Amino acid sequence: MHRFSADPDQTGEELISLKREDARHAVKVLRLHSGDPVEIVVSGVRRAGIIREVSETEVTVRIQEALPSTETRIRFVLFQGVPKGDKMDLIVQKATELGVSAVVPVMMARSVVKLDQKDRIRKQERWQKIVREAGKQSGRCVIPEIHLPVSVRETEDMLRMLDAVAVPWESGREFGPAAFVKKHPDVRSMGIVIGPEGGIDPEEISFLSSLSCDIITLGPRILRTETAGLAAVSAFSALYGEME
């Protein structure tokens, strides 16, 4: 079934009009007609709908019952050390598919890439566009937010607002995802902090530990930065029952 999003101010009690771009796509590309079923996402809620009227510039949909959400119950926030090249493109795309609520790019001590303010804005816009497309493709009800890149110290307030934070590190040898979940069984939100290619500097680990973040292991193998965050999100999603 084809899915469209609608702004809250476009929505009446029973009828909505698709955005002009979506209406054109529905008519010209998808060849939808009056009576065809569609899905509508409004303010993060999936609804069934039936196309009522179609013209070259407008498509009106009658809203029906609510559908099950595709969002995770836990709000996952990925704090990703900014990698070199285009690795971040893959990370934000796949993290979106896995259900993260937000990605915070972090400039760490061992980050190879150095971004000035202009670069940070440009990168954020690019990553947010990738996330929007990934969200549509994967059936997300809520499009994740990509924050402007920040320093490790600038993450403090965001980390403190979360119920728990896991920091995979090569020296966190005896405390893995299963132990983390046992320690934090009822979280509503959690952060995952991933280092760049060179890993997380010991001073940054000390800072994160001072904020009560849990230093964990993801196993005996060394994972690349573009693998570690996705592996962690997958592991925690499974352990917390988000993949059932």
PDB file of C-alpha atoms in Angstrom:
ATOM      1  CA  MET A   1       0.000   0.000   0.000  1.00  0.00           C
ATOM      2  CA  HIS A   2       1.384   3.425  -0.924  1.00  0.00           C
ATOM      3  CA  ARG A   3       2.192   5.780   1.941  1.00  0.00           C
ATOM      4  CA  PHE A   4       2.083   9.567   2.162  1.00  0.00           C
ATOM      5  CA  SER A   5       2.691  12.071   4.941  1.00  0.00           C
ATOM      6  CA  ALA A   6       0.487  15.041   5.673  1.00  0.00           C
ATOM      7  CA  ASP A   7       0.974  18.195   7.711  1.00  0.00           C
ATOM      8  CA  PRO A   8      -1.365  18.579  10.704  1.00  0.00           C
ATOM      9  CA  ASP A   9      -2.734  21.854   9.301  1.00  0.00           C
ATOM     10  CA  GLN A  10      -3.781  19.995   6.123  1.00  0.00           C
ATOM     11  CA  THR A  11      -5.912  17.603   8.116  1.00  0.00           C
ATOM     12  CA  GLY A  12      -9.619  17.903   8.811  1.00  0.00           C
ATOM     13  CA  GLU A  13     -11.671  15.508  10.864  1.00  0.00           C
ATOM     14  CA  GLU A  14     -12.079  13.073   7.960  1.00  0.00           C
ATOM     15  CA  LEU A  15     -10.428  14.492   4.839  1.00  0.00           C
ATOM     16  CA  ILE A  16      -6.926  15.623   3.943  1.00  0.00           C
ATOM     17  CA  SER A  17      -5.326  16.995   0.809  1.00  0.00           C
ATOM     18  CA  LEU A  18      -1.929  15.612  -0.108  1.00  0.00           C
ATOM     19  CA  LYS A  19       0.978  17.975  -0.544  1.00  0.00           C
ATOM     20  CA  ARG A  20       1.267  19.191  -4.128  1.00  0.00           C
ATOM     21  CA  GLU A  21       4.427  17.143  -4.767  1.00  0.00           C
ATOM     22  CA  ASP A  22       2.839  13.996  -3.301  1.00  0.00           C
ATOM     23  CA  ALA A  23      -0.372  14.581  -5.245  1.00  0.00           C
ATOM     24  CA  ARG A  24       1.544  14.876  -8.501  1.00  0.00           C
ATOM     25  CA  HIS A  25       3.476  11.678  -7.705  1.00  0.00           C
ATOM     26  CA  ALA A  26       0.265   9.832  -6.812  1.00  0.00           C
ATOM     27  CA  VAL A  27      -1.428  10.801 -10.078  1.00  0.00           C
ATOM     28  CA  LYS A  28       1.405  10.891 -12.615  1.00  0.00           C
ATOM     29  CA  VAL A  29       3.675   8.113 -11.346  1.00  0.00           C
ATOM     30  CA  LEU A  30       1.593   5.771  -9.214  1.00  0.00           C
ATOM     31  CA  ARG A  31      -1.561   6.198 -11.318  1.00  0.00           C
ATOM     32  CA  LEU A  32      -3.814   6.154  -8.260  1.00  0.00           C
ATOM     33  CA  HIS A  33      -7.537   6.682  -8.648  1.00  0.00           C
ATOM     34  CA  SER A  34     -10.591   7.384  -6.544  1.00  0.00           C
ATOM     35  CA  GLY A  35     -11.285   4.412  -4.304  1.00  0.00           C
ATOM     36  CA  ASP A  36      -7.665   3.241  -4.028  1.00  0.00           C
ATOM     37  CA  PRO A  37      -6.419   2.481  -0.488  1.00  0.00           C
ATOM     38  CA  VAL A  38      -3.401   4.386   0.863  1.00  0.00           C
ATOM     39  CA  GLU A  39      -1.622   4.995   4.174  1.00  0.00           C
ATOM     40  CA  ILE A  40      -1.375   8.479   5.651  1.00  0.00           C
ATOM     41  CA  VAL A  41       1.074   9.520   8.378  1.00  0.00           C
ATOM     42  CA  VAL A  42       0.031  12.580  10.368  1.00  0.00           C
ATOM     43  CA  SER A  43       2.081  13.764  13.353  1.00  0.00           C
ATOM     44  CA  GLY A  44       3.735  10.359  13.649  1.00  0.00           C
ATOM     45  CA  VAL A  45       0.479   8.356  13.522  1.00  0.00           C
ATOM     46  CA  ARG A  46      -0.269   5.880  10.723  1.00  0.00           C
ATOM     47  CA  ARG A  47      -3.825   5.929   9.389  1.00  0.00           C
ATOM     48  CA  ALA A  48      -5.577   3.936   6.704  1.00  0.00           C
ATOM     49  CA  GLY A  49      -7.178   6.010   3.988  1.00  0.00           C
ATOM     50  CA  ILE A  50      -9.193   5.861   0.781  1.00  0.00           C
ATOM     51  CA  ILE A  51      -8.636   8.274  -2.086  1.00  0.00           C
ATOM     52  CA  ARG A  52     -11.817  10.263  -2.551  1.00  0.00           C
ATOM     53  CA  GLU A  53     -11.077  12.775  -5.311  1.00  0.00           C
ATOM     54  CA  VAL A  54      -8.274  13.082  -7.850  1.00  0.00           C
ATOM     55  CA  SER A  55      -7.283  15.927 -10.173  1.00  0.00           C
ATOM     56  CA  GLU A  56      -4.031  16.871 -11.873  1.00  0.00           C
ATOM     57  CA  THR A  57      -2.986  19.070  -8.951  1.00  0.00           C
ATOM     58  CA  GLU A  58      -4.888  17.760  -5.918  1.00  0.00           C
ATOM     59  CA  VAL A  59      -5.626  14.430  -4.245  1.00  0.00           C
ATOM     60  CA  THR A  60      -8.101  14.221  -1.379  1.00  0.00           C
ATOM     61  CA  VAL A  61      -8.030  11.269   1.016  1.00  0.00           C
ATOM     62  CA  ARG A  62     -10.676  10.146   3.486  1.00  0.00           C
ATOM     63  CA  ILE A  63      -8.991   9.117   6.739  1.00  0.00           C
ATOM     64  CA  GLN A  64      -9.998   5.827   8.305  1.00  0.00           C
ATOM     65  CA  GLU A  65      -8.774   3.801  11.298  1.00  0.00           C
ATOM     66  CA  ALA A  66      -5.396   4.125  12.977  1.00  0.00           C
ATOM     67  CA  LEU A  67      -2.765   1.516  12.095  1.00  0.00           C
ATOM     68  CA  PRO A  68      -0.019   0.029  14.324  1.00  0.00           C
ATOM     69  CA  SER A  69       3.015   2.270  14.730  1.00  0.00           C
ATOM     70  CA  THR A  70       6.342   1.277  13.180  1.00  0.00           C
ATOM     71  CA  GLU A  71       8.293   3.209  15.824  1.00  0.00           C
ATOM     72  CA  THR A  72      10.285   1.645  18.650  1.00  0.00           C
ATOM     73  CA  ARG A  73       9.005   2.020  22.202  1.00  0.00           C
ATOM     74  CA  ILE A  74      12.507   3.013  23.322  1.00  0.00           C
ATOM     75  CA  ARG A  75      13.947   6.255  22.016  1.00  0.00           C
ATOM     76  CA  PHE A  76      17.408   5.365  20.691  1.00  0.00           C
ATOM     77  CA  VAL A  77      19.866   8.243  20.191  1.00  0.00           C
ATOM     78  CA  LEU A  78      23.098   7.478  18.338  1.00  0.00           C
ATOM     79  CA  PHE A  79      26.078   9.679  19.226  1.00  0.00           C
ATOM     80  CA  GLN A  80      28.367   8.940  16.298  1.00  0.00           C
ATOM     81  CA  GLY A  81      31.984  10.011  16.147  1.00  0.00           C
ATOM     82  CA  VAL A  82      32.253  11.709  12.765  1.00  0.00           C
ATOM     83  CA  PRO A  83      34.151   9.402  10.368  1.00  0.00           C
ATOM     84  CA  LYS A  84      36.074  10.353   7.266  1.00  0.00           C
ATOM     85  CA  GLY A  85      34.751  10.149   3.710  1.00  0.00           C
ATOM     86  CA  ASP A  86      31.112   9.354   3.102  1.00  0.00           C
ATOM     87  CA  LYS A  87      30.773   6.720   5.846  1.00  0.00           C
ATOM     88  CA  MET A  88      28.324   8.912   7.742  1.00  0.00           C
ATOM     89  CA  ASP A  89      25.909   8.728   4.809  1.00  0.00           C
ATOM     90  CA  LEU A  90      25.643   4.965   5.293  1.00  0.00           C
ATOM     91  CA  ILE A  91      25.453   5.243   9.080  1.00  0.00           C
ATOM     92  CA  VAL A  92      22.531   7.684   9.177  1.00  0.00           C
ATOM     93  CA  GLN A  93      20.676   5.763   6.456  1.00  0.00           C
ATOM     94  CA  LYS A  94      20.932   2.383   8.179  1.00  0.00           C
ATOM     95  CA  ALA A  95      20.372   3.819  11.654  1.00  0.00           C
ATOM     96  CA  THR A  96      17.104   5.253  10.351  1.00  0.00           C
ATOM     97  CA  GLU A  97      16.059   1.862   9.029  1.00  0.00           C
ATOM     98  CA  LEU A  98      16.853   0.318  12.426  1.00  0.00           C
ATOM     99  CA  GLY A  99      14.614   2.780  14.251  1.00  0.00           C
ATOM    100  CA  VAL A 100      16.833   5.403  15.897  1.00  0.00           C
ATOM    101  CA  SER A 101      15.084   8.599  16.930  1.00  0.00           C
ATOM    102  CA  ALA A 102      18.059  10.917  16.488  1.00  0.00           C
ATOM    103  CA  VAL A 103      21.694  10.965  15.415  1.00  0.00           C
ATOM    104  CA  VAL A 104      24.183  13.338  17.029  1.00  0.00           C
ATOM    105  CA  PRO A 105      27.449  13.646  15.036  1.00  0.00           C
ATOM    106  CA  VAL A 106      30.310  14.120  17.493  1.00  0.00           C
ATOM    107  CA  MET A 107      33.711  15.630  16.745  1.00  0.00           C
ATOM    108  CA  MET A 108      36.071  13.574  18.905  1.00  0.00           C
ATOM    109  CA  ALA A 109      39.763  13.817  19.745  1.00  0.00           C
ATOM    110  CA  ARG A 110      40.618  11.092  17.235  1.00  0.00           C
ATOM    111  CA  SER A 111      38.310  12.317  14.475  1.00  0.00           C
ATOM    112  CA  VAL A 112      40.264  12.779  11.256  1.00  0.00           C
ATOM    113  CA  VAL A 113      37.710  15.142   9.756  1.00  0.00           C
ATOM    114  CA  LYS A 114      37.644  18.732  11.027  1.00  0.00           C
ATOM    115  CA  LEU A 115      34.487  20.711  10.308  1.00  0.00           C
ATOM    116  CA  ASP A 116      34.040  24.468  10.565  1.00  0.00           C
ATOM    117  CA  GLN A 117      30.585  25.947  11.173  1.00  0.00           C
ATOM    118  CA  LYS A 118      29.783  26.191   7.467  1.00  0.00           C
ATOM    119  CA  ASP A 119      30.791  22.557   6.940  1.00  0.00           C
ATOM    120  CA  ARG A 120      28.678  21.436   9.902  1.00  0.00           C
ATOM    121  CA  ILE A 121      25.546  23.070   8.511  1.00  0.00           C
ATOM    122  CA  ARG A 122      26.172  21.684   5.033  1.00  0.00           C
ATOM    123  CA  LYS A 123      26.784  18.172   6.357  1.00  0.00           C
ATOM    124  CA  GLN A 124      23.704  18.287   8.588  1.00  0.00           C
ATOM    125  CA  GLU A 125      21.500  19.262   5.647  1.00  0.00           C
ATOM    126  CA  ARG A 126      22.918  16.420   3.544  1.00  0.00           C
ATOM    127  CA  TRP A 127      22.473  13.825   6.284  1.00  0.00           C
ATOM    128  CA  GLN A 128      18.936  15.012   7.055  1.00  0.00           C
ATOM    129  CA  LYS A 129      17.995  14.586   3.391  1.00  0.00           C
ATOM    130  CA  ILE A 130      19.368  11.019   3.417  1.00  0.00           C
ATOM    131  CA  VAL A 131      17.391  10.296   6.578  1.00  0.00           C
ATOM    132  CA  ARG A 132      14.154  11.601   5.063  1.00  0.00           C
ATOM    133  CA  GLU A 133      14.512   9.265   2.095  1.00  0.00           C
ATOM    134  CA  ALA A 134      15.469   6.324   4.319  1.00  0.00           C
ATOM    135  CA  GLY A 135      12.511   7.024   6.580  1.00  0.00           C
ATOM    136  CA  LYS A 136      10.096   6.885   3.684  1.00  0.00           C
ATOM    137  CA  GLN A 137      11.634   3.709   2.276  1.00  0.00           C
ATOM    138  CA  SER A 138      11.618   1.897   5.620  1.00  0.00           C
ATOM    139  CA  GLY A 139       8.101   2.876   6.620  1.00  0.00           C
ATOM    140  CA  ARG A 140       8.989   5.144   9.527  1.00  0.00           C
ATOM    141  CA  CYS A 141       6.222   7.170  11.131  1.00  0.00           C
ATOM    142  CA  VAL A 142       8.679   9.720  12.532  1.00  0.00           C
ATOM    143  CA  ILE A 143      11.723  10.970  10.637  1.00  0.00           C
ATOM    144  CA  PRO A 144      14.824  11.006  12.890  1.00  0.00           C
ATOM    145  CA  GLU A 145      16.498  14.302  13.685  1.00  0.00           C
ATOM    146  CA  ILE A 146      20.110  14.874  12.652  1.00  0.00           C
ATOM    147  CA  HIS A 147      21.781  17.338  15.005  1.00  0.00           C
ATOM    148  CA  LEU A 148      24.544  19.723  14.082  1.00  0.00           C
ATOM    149  CA  PRO A 149      27.961  18.175  14.796  1.00  0.00           C
ATOM    150  CA  VAL A 150      29.114  18.942  18.341  1.00  0.00           C
ATOM    151  CA  SER A 151      32.132  18.269  20.559  1.00  0.00           C
ATOM    152  CA  VAL A 152      32.132  15.529  23.196  1.00  0.00           C
ATOM    153  CA  ARG A 153      31.752  18.095  25.973  1.00  0.00           C
ATOM    154  CA  GLU A 154      28.745  19.601  24.214  1.00  0.00           C
ATOM    155  CA  THR A 155      26.886  16.286  24.462  1.00  0.00           C
ATOM    156  CA  GLU A 156      26.633  16.489  28.268  1.00  0.00           C
ATOM    157  CA  ASP A 157      23.126  17.925  28.527  1.00  0.00           C
ATOM    158  CA  MET A 158      21.776  15.521  25.898  1.00  0.00           C
ATOM    159  CA  LEU A 159      23.362  12.514  27.619  1.00  0.00           C
ATOM    160  CA  ARG A 160      22.003  13.503  31.027  1.00  0.00           C
ATOM    161  CA  MET A 161      18.450  13.615  29.646  1.00  0.00           C
ATOM    162  CA  LEU A 162      18.545   9.933  28.651  1.00  0.00           C
ATOM    163  CA  ASP A 163      17.640   7.051  30.964  1.00  0.00           C
ATOM    164  CA  ALA A 164      20.873   5.164  30.186  1.00  0.00           C
ATOM    165  CA  VAL A 165      23.875   5.432  27.861  1.00  0.00           C
ATOM    166  CA  ALA A 166      26.078   2.657  26.478  1.00  0.00           C
ATOM    167  CA  VAL A 167      29.594   3.360  25.233  1.00  0.00           C
ATOM    168  CA  PRO A 168      31.138   0.468  23.273  1.00  0.00           C
ATOM    169  CA  TRP A 169      34.922   0.553  23.785  1.00  0.00           C
ATOM    170  CA  GLU A 170      37.679  -1.921  23.109  1.00  0.00           C
ATOM    171  CA  SER A 171      38.630  -2.044  26.804  1.00  0.00           C
ATOM    172  CA  GLY A 172      35.102  -2.665  28.086  1.00  0.00           C
ATOM    173  CA  ARG A 173      35.709  -6.388  28.111  1.00  0.00           C
ATOM    174  CA  GLU A 174      33.296  -7.945  30.603  1.00  0.00           C
ATOM    175  CA  PHE A 175      30.096  -5.878  30.395  1.00  0.00           C
ATOM    176  CA  GLY A 176      28.118  -6.418  27.194  1.00  0.00           C
ATOM    177  CA  PRO A 177      24.635  -5.564  25.879  1.00  0.00           C
ATOM    178  CA  ALA A 178      22.908  -8.372  27.825  1.00  0.00           C
ATOM    179  CA  ALA A 179      24.419  -7.153  31.111  1.00  0.00           C
ATOM    180  CA  PHE A 180      23.463  -3.583  30.221  1.00  0.00           C
ATOM    181  CA  VAL A 181      19.825  -4.566  29.662  1.00  0.00           C
ATOM    182  CA  LYS A 182      19.790  -6.481  32.958  1.00  0.00           C
ATOM    183  CA  LYS A 183      21.079  -3.356  34.720  1.00  0.00           C
ATOM    184  CA  HIS A 184      18.619  -1.055  32.900  1.00  0.00           C
ATOM    185  CA  PRO A 185      15.494  -3.181  32.254  1.00  0.00           C
ATOM    186  CA  ASP A 186      12.903  -0.407  31.993  1.00  0.00           C
ATOM    187  CA  VAL A 187      14.482   2.385  29.955  1.00  0.00           C
ATOM    188  CA  ARG A 188      12.357   4.640  27.798  1.00  0.00           C
ATOM    189  CA  SER A 189      15.341   6.321  26.183  1.00  0.00           C
ATOM    190  CA  MET A 190      18.975   5.362  25.715  1.00  0.00           C
ATOM    191  CA  GLY A 191      22.070   6.693  24.046  1.00  0.00           C
ATOM    192  CA  ILE A 192      24.796   4.806  22.210  1.00  0.00           C
ATOM    193  CA  VAL A 193      28.171   6.549  21.870  1.00  0.00           C
ATOM    194  CA  ILE A 194      30.456   5.366  19.061  1.00  0.00           C
ATOM    195  CA  GLY A 195      34.004   6.537  18.407  1.00  0.00           C
ATOM    196  CA  PRO A 196      35.450   7.498  14.997  1.00  0.00           C
ATOM    197  CA  GLU A 197      38.042   5.387  13.152  1.00  0.00           C
ATOM    198  CA  GLY A 198      40.676   5.861  15.846  1.00  0.00           C
ATOM    199  CA  GLY A 199      38.318   4.980  18.666  1.00  0.00           C
ATOM    200  CA  ILE A 200      37.402   6.968  21.768  1.00  0.00           C
ATOM    201  CA  ASP A 201      40.251   8.675  23.609  1.00  0.00           C
ATOM    202  CA  PRO A 202      40.747   7.596  27.265  1.00  0.00           C
ATOM    203  CA  GLU A 203      40.105  11.169  28.453  1.00  0.00           C
ATOM    204  CA  GLU A 204      36.760  11.111  26.632  1.00  0.00           C
ATOM    205  CA  ILE A 205      35.981   7.775  28.286  1.00  0.00           C
ATOM    206  CA  SER A 206      36.691   9.351  31.675  1.00  0.00           C
ATOM    207  CA  PHE A 207      34.344  12.224  30.838  1.00  0.00           C
ATOM    208  CA  LEU A 208      31.583   9.867  29.713  1.00  0.00           C
ATOM    209  CA  SER A 209      32.050   7.683  32.787  1.00  0.00           C
ATOM    210  CA  SER A 210      31.665  10.771  34.986  1.00  0.00           C
ATOM    211  CA  LEU A 211      28.186  11.169  33.471  1.00  0.00           C
ATOM    212  CA  SER A 212      27.277   7.595  34.542  1.00  0.00           C
ATOM    213  CA  CYS A 213      27.541   6.221  31.016  1.00  0.00           C
ATOM    214  CA  ASP A 214      28.195   2.460  30.929  1.00  0.00           C
ATOM    215  CA  ILE A 215      31.360   1.356  29.132  1.00  0.00           C
ATOM    216  CA  ILE A 216      30.526  -1.891  27.334  1.00  0.00           C
ATOM    217  CA  THR A 217      31.941  -4.447  24.917  1.00  0.00           C
ATOM    218  CA  LEU A 218      30.472  -5.606  21.623  1.00  0.00           C
ATOM    219  CA  GLY A 219      32.561  -8.764  21.644  1.00  0.00           C
ATOM    220  CA  PRO A 220      36.190  -9.766  21.061  1.00  0.00           C
ATOM    221  CA  ARG A 221      36.384  -8.484  17.480  1.00  0.00           C
ATOM    222  CA  ILE A 222      37.241  -4.899  16.549  1.00  0.00           C
ATOM    223  CA  LEU A 223      34.332  -3.353  14.632  1.00  0.00           C
ATOM    224  CA  ARG A 224      34.705  -0.495  12.196  1.00  0.00           C
ATOM    225  CA  THR A 225      33.023   2.750  13.195  1.00  0.00           C
ATOM    226  CA  GLU A 226      30.379   2.311  10.478  1.00  0.00           C
ATOM    227  CA  THR A 227      29.613  -1.169  11.840  1.00  0.00           C
ATOM    228  CA  ALA A 228      29.734  -0.639  15.607  1.00  0.00           C
ATOM    229  CA  GLY A 229      26.780   1.722  15.997  1.00  0.00           C
ATOM    230  CA  LEU A 230      24.524  -0.323  13.754  1.00  0.00           C
ATOM    231  CA  ALA A 231      25.509  -3.520  15.571  1.00  0.00           C
ATOM    232  CA  ALA A 232      24.788  -1.897  18.932  1.00  0.00           C
ATOM    233  CA  VAL A 233      21.393  -0.545  17.876  1.00  0.00           C
ATOM    234  CA  SER A 234      20.468  -3.978  16.494  1.00  0.00           C
ATOM    235  CA  ALA A 235      21.612  -5.783  19.646  1.00  0.00           C
ATOM    236  CA  PHE A 236      19.750  -3.494  22.014  1.00  0.00           C
ATOM    237  CA  SER A 237      16.631  -3.518  19.835  1.00  0.00           C
ATOM    238  CA  ALA A 238      16.576  -7.316  19.973  1.00  0.00           C
ATOM    239  CA  LEU A 239      17.318  -7.537  23.692  1.00  0.00           C
ATOM    240  CA  TYR A 240      14.659  -4.975  24.589  1.00  0.00           C
ATOM    241  CA  GLY A 241      12.082  -6.776  22.430  1.00  0.00           C
ATOM    242  CA  GLU A 242      11.846  -4.148  19.706  1.00  0.00           C
ATOM    243  CA  MET A 243      12.249  -6.761  16.954  1.00  0.00           C
ATOM    244  CA  GLU A 244       9.419  -9.017  18.081  1.00  0.00           C
TER     245      GLU A 244
END
